[in-house]
Tab-separated table of N, CA, C and O in Angstrom:
chain	number	residue	atom	x	y	z
A	1	MET	N	0.498	-0.972	-0.088
A	1	MET	CA	-0.058	-0.156	0.022
A	1	MET	C	0.751	0.909	0.344
A	1	MET	O	2.112	1.388	0.655
A	2	ASP	N	0.562	2.462	-0.768
A	2	ASP	CA	1.382	3.914	-0.677
A	2	ASP	C	1.341	4.249	0.309
A	2	ASP	O	-0.043	4.073	1.131
A	3	SER	N	2.214	4.988	0.827
A	3	SER	CA	1.613	5.278	2.119
A	3	SER	C	1.369	6.967	1.862
A	3	SER	O	1.381	7.661	0.588
A	4	PRO	N	0.700	8.034	2.617
A	4	PRO	CA	-0.222	8.687	2.213
A	4	PRO	C	0.951	10.143	2.027
A	4	PRO	O	1.613	9.769	2.291
A	5	ARG	N	0.806	10.645	1.059
A	5	ARG	CA	1.332	11.876	0.681
A	5	ARG	C	0.070	13.254	0.729
A	5	ARG	O	0.289	13.721	0.516
A	6	PHE	N	0.955	13.006	1.899
A	6	PHE	CA	0.541	15.094	2.748
A	6	PHE	C	1.076	15.957	1.907
A	6	PHE	O	1.859	16.255	1.562
A	7	MET	N	0.278	16.881	1.886
A	7	MET	CA	0.690	18.635	0.787
A	7	MET	C	-0.571	19.627	1.787
A	7	MET	O	-1.291	19.028	2.599
A	8	ARG	N	0.581	20.258	1.040
A	8	ARG	CA	-0.291	21.319	2.051
A	8	ARG	C	-1.142	22.407	0.866
A	8	ARG	O	-0.089	23.030	0.103
A	9	VAL	N	-1.942	22.998	0.627
A	9	VAL	CA	-3.089	23.840	-0.055
A	9	VAL	C	-3.141	25.069	0.364
A	9	VAL	O	-3.710	25.793	1.533
A	10	ILE	N	-1.911	26.322	0.350
A	10	ILE	CA	-2.041	27.264	0.451
A	10	ILE	C	-2.696	28.602	-0.181
A	10	ILE	O	-2.586	28.327	-1.359
A	11	VAL	N	-3.479	29.248	0.468
A	11	VAL	CA	-4.160	30.367	-0.566
A	11	VAL	C	-3.844	31.324	0.346
A	11	VAL	O	-3.505	32.316	1.716
A	12	MET	N	-3.399	32.644	-0.564
A	12	MET	CA	-2.892	33.702	-0.256
A	12	MET	C	-3.833	34.822	-1.414
A	12	MET	O	-4.320	34.557	-2.486
A	13	PHE	N	-3.864	36.233	-0.213
A	13	PHE	CA	-5.139	36.593	-0.550
A	13	PHE	C	-4.875	38.200	-0.357
A	13	PHE	O	-4.278	38.594	0.799
A	14	ASP	N	-5.298	39.226	-1.482
A	14	ASP	CA	-5.053	40.479	-1.346
A	14	ASP	C	-6.626	40.815	-1.709
A	14	ASP	O	-6.768	41.741	-3.011
A	15	LEU	N	-7.448	41.256	-0.906
A	15	LEU	CA	-8.578	42.231	-1.064
A	15	LEU	C	-8.883	42.988	-0.556
A	15	LEU	O	-8.479	43.679	0.311
A	16	PRO	N	-9.896	43.878	-1.292
A	16	PRO	CA	-10.066	45.744	-0.927
A	16	PRO	C	-11.071	45.720	0.010
A	16	PRO	O	-11.945	44.343	0.347
A	17	VAL	N	-10.716	46.892	1.251
A	17	VAL	CA	-11.732	46.599	2.228
A	17	VAL	C	-12.157	48.054	2.413
A	17	VAL	O	-12.338	48.123	3.427
A	18	VAL	N	-11.621	48.805	1.402
A	18	VAL	CA	-12.265	50.094	1.637
A	18	VAL	C	-13.633	50.403	2.280
A	18	VAL	O	-14.607	51.015	2.516
A	19	ALA	N	-14.597	49.682	0.440
A	19	ALA	CA	-16.483	49.939	0.760
A	19	ALA	C	-16.755	49.138	1.811
A	19	ALA	O	-15.944	47.890	1.349
A	20	ASN	N	-17.750	49.140	2.012
A	20	ASN	CA	-18.605	48.282	3.205
A	20	ASN	C	-18.935	46.674	2.322
A	20	ASN	O	-18.663	45.719	2.940
A	21	GLU	N	-18.957	46.575	0.774
A	21	GLU	CA	-19.520	45.849	0.112
A	21	GLU	C	-18.302	44.566	-0.062
A	21	GLU	O	-18.402	43.707	-0.040
A	22	ASP	N	-17.265	45.677	-0.140
A	22	ASP	CA	-15.801	44.672	-0.172
A	22	ASP	C	-15.372	44.172	1.057
A	22	ASP	O	-15.118	43.026	0.860
A	23	ARG	N	-15.630	44.943	2.104
A	23	ARG	CA	-15.392	44.350	3.183
A	23	ARG	C	-16.165	43.256	3.482
A	23	ARG	O	-15.948	42.251	3.818
A	24	LYS	N	-17.177	43.182	3.352
A	24	LYS	CA	-18.370	41.425	3.457
A	24	LYS	C	-18.069	40.878	2.784
A	24	LYS	O	-18.050	39.448	2.910
A	25	ALA	N	-17.569	41.149	1.837
A	25	ALA	CA	-17.153	40.432	0.868
A	25	ALA	C	-15.813	39.094	1.246
A	25	ALA	O	-15.698	38.157	0.774
A	26	ALA	N	-15.202	40.288	1.638
A	26	ALA	CA	-13.604	39.821	2.214
A	26	ALA	C	-13.819	38.913	3.502
A	26	ALA	O	-13.243	37.962	3.492
A	27	ASN	N	-14.642	39.349	3.986
A	27	ASN	CA	-15.031	38.425	4.951
A	27	ASN	C	-15.451	37.640	4.990
A	27	ASN	O	-15.560	36.067	5.624
A	28	ARG	N	-16.486	37.101	4.266
A	28	ARG	CA	-16.872	36.209	3.494
A	28	ARG	C	-16.361	35.007	3.197
A	28	ARG	O	-16.440	33.960	3.241
A	29	PHE	N	-15.061	35.406	2.486
A	29	PHE	CA	-14.772	34.729	1.588
A	29	PHE	C	-13.482	33.705	2.983
A	29	PHE	O	-13.457	33.066	2.337
A	30	ARG	N	-13.063	34.922	3.750
A	30	ARG	CA	-12.287	34.270	4.730
A	30	ARG	C	-12.896	33.255	6.023
A	30	ARG	O	-12.413	32.119	5.903
A	31	HIS	N	-14.564	33.720	6.007
A	31	HIS	CA	-15.434	32.506	6.883
A	31	HIS	C	-15.230	31.002	6.080
A	31	HIS	O	-15.067	30.120	6.351
A	32	ASP	N	-15.891	31.428	4.506
A	32	ASP	CA	-15.958	30.502	3.242
A	32	ASP	C	-14.288	29.493	4.176
A	32	ASP	O	-13.825	28.223	3.426
A	33	LEU	N	-13.478	29.813	3.922
A	33	LEU	CA	-11.718	29.819	3.791
A	33	LEU	C	-12.102	28.644	4.908
A	33	LEU	O	-12.046	27.706	4.713
A	34	ILE	N	-12.113	29.049	6.219
A	34	ILE	CA	-12.703	28.548	7.464
A	34	ILE	C	-12.817	27.201	7.908
A	34	ILE	O	-12.528	26.258	8.092
A	35	SER	N	-14.797	27.429	6.651
A	35	SER	CA	-15.619	26.720	6.594
A	35	SER	C	-15.088	25.142	5.912
A	35	SER	O	-15.089	23.908	6.619
A	36	GLU	N	-14.467	25.488	5.268
A	36	GLU	CA	-13.696	24.022	4.290
A	36	GLU	C	-12.258	23.677	4.871
A	36	GLU	O	-11.511	23.200	4.272
A	37	GLY	N	-11.831	24.347	5.928
A	37	GLY	CA	-10.968	23.393	6.709
A	37	GLY	C	-9.770	24.115	6.735
A	37	GLY	O	-8.345	23.585	7.207
A	38	PHE	N	-9.595	25.535	6.332
A	38	PHE	CA	-8.509	26.076	6.132
A	38	PHE	C	-7.988	26.792	7.155
A	38	PHE	O	-8.919	26.945	8.109
A	39	VAL	N	-6.529	26.882	7.535
A	39	VAL	CA	-5.926	27.548	8.908
A	39	VAL	C	-4.986	28.695	8.457
A	39	VAL	O	-4.697	28.733	7.547
A	40	MET	N	-5.446	29.906	9.437
A	40	MET	CA	-4.549	30.608	9.349
A	40	MET	C	-3.265	31.391	9.409
A	40	MET	O	-2.836	30.685	10.791
A	41	MET	N	-2.463	31.080	9.062
A	41	MET	CA	-0.971	30.905	8.952
A	41	MET	C	-0.650	32.186	9.159
A	41	MET	O	0.369	32.451	9.883
A	42	GLN	N	-1.168	33.597	8.717
A	42	GLN	CA	-0.668	34.841	8.495
A	42	GLN	C	-1.897	35.487	8.064
A	42	GLN	O	-2.193	35.177	7.463
A	43	CYS	N	-1.478	36.489	8.203
A	43	CYS	CA	-2.762	37.388	7.819
A	43	CYS	C	-3.110	37.602	6.430
A	43	CYS	O	-1.759	37.559	5.190
A	44	SER	N	-4.541	36.928	5.908
A	44	SER	CA	-4.450	36.919	4.418
A	44	SER	C	-3.523	35.243	3.508
A	44	SER	O	-3.735	35.218	2.308
A	45	VAL	N	-3.367	34.758	4.209
A	45	VAL	CA	-2.847	33.737	3.800
A	45	VAL	C	-2.786	32.304	4.837
A	45	VAL	O	-2.648	32.341	6.193
A	46	TYR	N	-3.563	31.818	4.321
A	46	TYR	CA	-4.589	30.326	5.246
A	46	TYR	C	-3.551	29.064	4.392
A	46	TYR	O	-3.562	28.833	3.021
A	47	TYR	N	-4.208	28.122	5.858
A	47	TYR	CA	-3.535	26.770	4.178
A	47	TYR	C	-4.279	25.430	4.894
A	47	TYR	O	-5.084	25.370	5.791
A	48	ARG	N	-4.432	24.452	4.324
A	48	ARG	CA	-5.129	22.960	4.522
A	48	ARG	C	-4.016	21.933	4.045
A	48	ARG	O	-3.711	22.098	2.999
A	49	ILE	N	-4.289	20.839	4.697
A	49	ILE	CA	-3.828	19.620	5.007
A	49	ILE	C	-4.476	19.091	4.051
A	49	ILE	O	-5.451	18.661	4.531
A	50	VAL	N	-3.881	18.334	3.360
A	50	VAL	CA	-4.201	17.441	2.641
A	50	VAL	C	-3.613	16.128	2.111
A	50	VAL	O	-2.680	16.201	2.455
A	51	ASN	N	-4.545	15.025	1.486
A	51	ASN	CA	-3.615	14.228	1.275
A	51	ASN	C	-3.770	13.158	-0.312
A	51	ASN	O	-4.621	13.258	-0.654
A	52	GLY	N	-2.441	14.466	-0.855
A	52	GLY	CA	-2.754	13.838	-2.845
A	52	GLY	C	-3.129	15.185	-3.175
A	52	GLY	O	-3.381	16.077	-2.413
A	53	LEU	N	-2.333	15.221	-4.369
A	53	LEU	CA	-2.962	16.505	-5.662
A	53	LEU	C	-3.898	15.846	-6.286
A	53	LEU	O	-4.903	17.506	-6.129
A	54	ASP	N	-5.093	14.670	-6.229
A	54	ASP	CA	-6.470	14.575	-6.281
A	54	ASP	C	-7.403	15.440	-5.088
A	54	ASP	O	-8.025	16.641	-5.763
A	55	MET	N	-6.675	15.391	-3.761
A	55	MET	CA	-7.650	16.496	-2.843
A	55	MET	C	-7.654	17.817	-2.973
A	55	MET	O	-7.986	18.865	-2.787
A	56	ALA	N	-6.286	17.988	-3.082
A	56	ALA	CA	-5.562	19.445	-3.364
A	56	ALA	C	-6.516	20.148	-4.841
A	56	ALA	O	-6.850	21.794	-4.396
A	57	ALA	N	-6.997	19.512	-6.126
A	57	ALA	CA	-7.280	19.978	-6.396
A	57	ALA	C	-8.830	20.132	-6.524
A	57	ALA	O	-10.073	21.414	-6.603
A	58	LYS	N	-9.182	18.879	-5.814
A	58	LYS	CA	-11.140	19.392	-5.401
A	58	LYS	C	-10.828	20.752	-4.126
A	58	LYS	O	-11.641	21.417	-4.572
A	59	TYR	N	-10.351	20.895	-3.717
A	59	TYR	CA	-10.305	21.982	-2.492
A	59	TYR	C	-10.215	23.134	-3.141
A	59	TYR	O	-11.071	24.269	-3.465
A	60	GLU	N	-9.139	23.139	-4.318
A	60	GLU	CA	-9.053	24.566	-5.310
A	60	GLU	C	-10.479	25.087	-6.359
A	60	GLU	O	-10.762	25.994	-6.183
A	61	LYS	N	-10.784	23.753	-6.819
A	61	LYS	CA	-12.394	23.329	-7.257
A	61	LYS	C	-13.020	24.397	-6.750
A	61	LYS	O	-13.955	24.895	-6.735
A	62	ARG	N	-13.508	24.037	-4.980
A	62	ARG	CA	-14.646	24.212	-4.104
A	62	ARG	C	-14.249	25.702	-3.969
A	62	ARG	O	-14.856	26.744	-3.694
A	63	LEU	N	-12.775	26.506	-4.028
A	63	LEU	CA	-12.785	27.799	-3.455
A	63	LEU	C	-13.018	28.209	-5.137
A	63	LEU	O	-13.574	29.744	-4.197
A	64	GLU	N	-13.002	27.988	-5.572
A	64	GLU	CA	-13.733	28.382	-6.919
A	64	GLU	C	-14.739	29.454	-6.790
A	64	GLU	O	-15.646	30.911	-6.932
A	65	GLY	N	-15.982	28.688	-5.981
A	65	GLY	CA	-16.840	28.836	-5.839
A	65	GLY	C	-17.143	30.205	-4.360
A	65	GLY	O	-18.756	30.684	-4.609
A	66	TYR	N	-16.324	30.339	-4.258
A	66	TYR	CA	-15.919	31.300	-2.771
A	66	TYR	C	-15.317	32.691	-3.279
A	66	TYR	O	-15.585	33.576	-2.512
A	67	LEU	N	-15.007	32.545	-4.696
A	67	LEU	CA	-14.275	33.819	-4.667
A	67	LEU	C	-14.571	35.170	-4.980
A	67	LEU	O	-15.834	35.265	-5.337
A	68	PRO	N	-14.616	36.437	-4.689
A	68	PRO	CA	-14.650	37.281	-4.615
A	68	PRO	C	-14.573	38.002	-5.401
A	68	PRO	O	-13.477	37.605	-6.788
A	69	GLU	N	-15.403	39.090	-6.297
A	69	GLU	CA	-15.222	39.435	-7.896
A	69	GLU	C	-14.046	40.740	-7.881
A	69	GLU	O	-13.276	40.688	-9.024
A	70	LYS	N	-13.956	40.677	-6.922
A	70	LYS	CA	-12.633	41.723	-6.990
A	70	LYS	C	-11.325	41.181	-6.067
A	70	LYS	O	-11.200	40.857	-5.088
A	71	GLY	N	-9.796	41.805	-6.259
A	71	GLY	CA	-8.690	41.798	-5.550
A	71	GLY	C	-7.910	40.318	-5.976
A	71	GLY	O	-8.090	40.512	-7.617
A	72	GLN	N	-7.051	40.125	-5.599
A	72	GLN	CA	-5.990	39.133	-5.740
A	72	GLN	C	-6.473	37.844	-5.235
A	72	GLN	O	-6.288	38.080	-3.735
A	73	VAL	N	-6.456	36.327	-5.734
A	73	VAL	CA	-6.119	35.275	-4.796
A	73	VAL	C	-5.634	34.168	-5.515
A	73	VAL	O	-5.867	33.890	-6.635
A	74	ARG	N	-4.609	33.450	-4.923
A	74	ARG	CA	-3.817	32.747	-5.147
A	74	ARG	C	-3.222	31.739	-4.556
A	74	ARG	O	-3.857	31.535	-3.282
A	75	SER	N	-2.910	30.647	-5.284
A	75	SER	CA	-3.206	28.940	-4.583
A	75	SER	C	-2.007	28.604	-4.632
A	75	SER	O	-2.155	28.507	-6.075
A	76	LEU	N	-1.275	27.494	-4.096
A	76	LEU	CA	-0.234	26.953	-4.376
A	76	LEU	C	0.077	25.709	-3.004
A	76	LEU	O	-0.759	25.676	-2.301
A	77	VAL	N	0.472	24.818	-3.785
A	77	VAL	CA	0.292	23.422	-3.370
A	77	VAL	C	1.786	22.739	-3.140
A	77	VAL	O	2.505	23.102	-4.318
A	78	LEU	N	2.312	22.231	-1.490
A	78	LEU	CA	3.545	22.157	-1.719
A	78	LEU	C	3.219	20.569	-0.620
A	78	LEU	O	2.415	20.838	-0.067
A	79	THR	N	4.385	19.862	-1.394
A	79	THR	CA	4.147	18.648	-0.070
A	79	THR	C	4.928	19.528	0.948
A	79	THR	O	5.415	20.375	1.689
A	80	GLU	N	4.604	18.184	1.868
A	80	GLU	CA	4.949	18.511	3.808
A	80	GLU	C	6.587	19.489	3.343
A	80	GLU	O	6.735	19.576	4.166
A	81	LYS	N	7.511	18.143	2.336
A	81	LYS	CA	8.751	18.394	3.001
A	81	LYS	C	9.197	19.686	2.603
A	81	LYS	O	10.062	20.483	2.666
A	82	GLN	N	8.709	20.213	0.508
A	82	GLN	CA	8.468	21.271	0.942
A	82	GLN	C	8.113	23.044	2.027
A	82	GLN	O	8.971	23.333	1.841
A	83	PHE	N	7.330	22.340	2.387
A	83	PHE	CA	6.861	23.545	3.193
A	83	PHE	C	7.282	23.419	4.561
A	83	PHE	O	7.527	24.539	5.151
A	84	ALA	N	8.131	22.022	4.593
A	84	ALA	CA	9.363	22.024	5.882
A	84	ALA	C	10.540	22.802	6.172
A	84	ALA	O	11.174	23.447	6.489
A	85	HIS	N	10.835	23.258	4.751
A	85	HIS	CA	11.833	24.043	3.916
A	85	HIS	C	11.427	25.927	4.042
A	85	HIS	O	12.309	26.421	3.915
A	86	MET	N	10.598	25.588	4.739
A	86	MET	CA	9.814	27.064	4.647
A	86	MET	C	10.749	27.794	6.058
A	86	MET	O	10.661	27.195	6.563
A	87	LYS	N	11.343	29.410	6.000
A	87	LYS	CA	12.209	29.744	7.126
A	87	LYS	C	10.833	30.920	7.250
A	87	LYS	O	11.014	31.996	6.402
A	88	VAL	N	11.154	31.058	8.606
A	88	VAL	CA	10.679	32.482	9.487
A	88	VAL	C	11.728	33.338	9.582
A	88	VAL	O	12.431	32.692	10.817
A	89	LEU	N	11.675	34.146	8.796
A	89	LEU	CA	12.481	35.026	8.803
A	89	LEU	C	12.522	36.543	9.758
A	89	LEU	O	13.658	36.606	10.455
A	90	VAL	N	11.374	36.487	10.261
A	90	VAL	CA	10.880	37.668	11.204
A	90	VAL	C	9.972	37.041	11.684
A	90	VAL	O	8.710	36.613	11.683
A	91	GLY	N	9.665	37.046	12.962
A	91	GLY	CA	9.017	36.636	14.526
A	91	GLY	C	8.929	35.142	14.290
A	91	GLY	O	10.039	34.371	13.881
A	92	ASP	N	7.766	34.278	14.929
A	92	ASP	CA	8.275	33.609	15.160
A	92	ASP	C	6.103	32.192	14.486
A	92	ASP	O	5.697	33.075	14.239
A	93	VAL	N	6.801	31.183	14.847
A	93	VAL	CA	6.051	30.485	13.831
A	93	VAL	C	4.490	30.606	14.901
A	93	VAL	O	4.658	30.226	15.571
A	94	SER	N	3.498	30.604	13.922
A	94	SER	CA	2.177	30.603	14.633
A	94	SER	C	1.540	29.413	15.252
A	94	SER	O	2.360	28.524	14.800
A	95	PRO	N	0.780	29.442	16.352
A	95	PRO	CA	0.522	28.296	16.694
A	95	PRO	C	0.001	27.334	16.008
A	95	PRO	O	-0.447	26.114	16.349
A	96	GLN	N	-1.065	28.035	15.282
A	96	GLN	CA	-1.572	27.188	14.200
A	96	GLN	C	-0.714	26.273	13.831
A	96	GLN	O	-1.257	24.925	13.251
A	97	GLU	N	0.461	26.755	13.246
A	97	GLU	CA	1.748	25.605	12.861
A	97	GLU	C	2.047	24.608	13.347
A	97	GLU	O	2.628	23.713	13.332
A	98	SER	N	2.440	24.867	14.977
A	98	SER	CA	2.703	24.104	15.152
A	98	SER	C	2.728	23.326	16.341
A	98	SER	O	2.628	21.688	16.283
A	99	ASP	N	0.653	23.535	15.966
A	99	ASP	CA	0.245	22.439	16.359
A	99	ASP	C	-0.221	21.012	15.830
A	99	ASP	O	0.396	19.817	15.712
A	100	VAL	N	0.349	21.293	14.150
A	100	VAL	CA	0.840	19.997	12.915
A	100	VAL	C	1.761	20.191	12.496
A	100	VAL	O	2.323	21.168	11.892
A	101	THR	N	2.429	19.090	12.902
A	101	THR	CA	3.900	19.310	11.826
A	101	THR	C	3.925	18.086	10.647
A	101	THR	O	2.958	17.155	11.024
A	102	GLY	N	5.246	17.663	10.253
A	102	GLY	CA	4.956	16.880	9.327
A	102	GLY	C	5.301	15.347	10.059
A	102	GLY	O	4.831	14.102	9.711
A	103	ASN	N	5.748	15.573	10.760
A	103	ASN	CA	6.224	14.446	12.052
A	103	ASN	C	4.758	14.192	12.691
A	103	ASN	O	4.724	12.445	12.474
A	104	SER	N	3.503	14.658	12.971
A	104	SER	CA	2.592	14.277	13.416
A	104	SER	C	1.970	13.627	12.515
A	104	SER	O	1.206	13.232	12.751
A	105	LEU	N	1.504	13.844	11.414
A	105	LEU	CA	1.009	13.506	10.006
A	105	LEU	C	0.678	12.654	10.062
A	105	LEU	O	0.134	11.588	9.509
A	106	THR	N	2.064	11.693	10.304
A	106	THR	CA	2.157	10.154	9.683
A	106	THR	C	1.385	9.010	11.246
A	106	THR	O	1.231	7.653	10.835
A	107	SER	N	1.309	9.831	11.939
A	107	SER	CA	-0.231	9.445	12.997
A	107	SER	C	-1.417	8.645	12.909
A	107	SER	O	-1.797	9.186	13.588
A	108	LEU	N	-1.787	10.330	12.194
A	108	LEU	CA	-3.150	10.301	12.126
A	108	LEU	C	-4.040	9.148	11.124
A	108	LEU	O	-3.057	8.612	10.687
């Protein structure tokens, strides 16, 4: 049996929040991300751990239904090994990130 290939779908966004309707759309998008199991890594950067590329594609497709009309939204899929090589240049690792590490995923 193949071992699971855990990956992270990272969603980064920059949405306008000056107008009332834009602020509501940005807040709705953030809540939609959270309802889909995404966790905030830092302001406007969320991630979700998935098992393989098929599941990553599934969540990217689901997010297309939540996209606001204005702003920029990007997604990036990384393996756990690639994600582990990320360096925090200023500040500390967020509590959400320290809760789940690549090593703890194998015990799920």
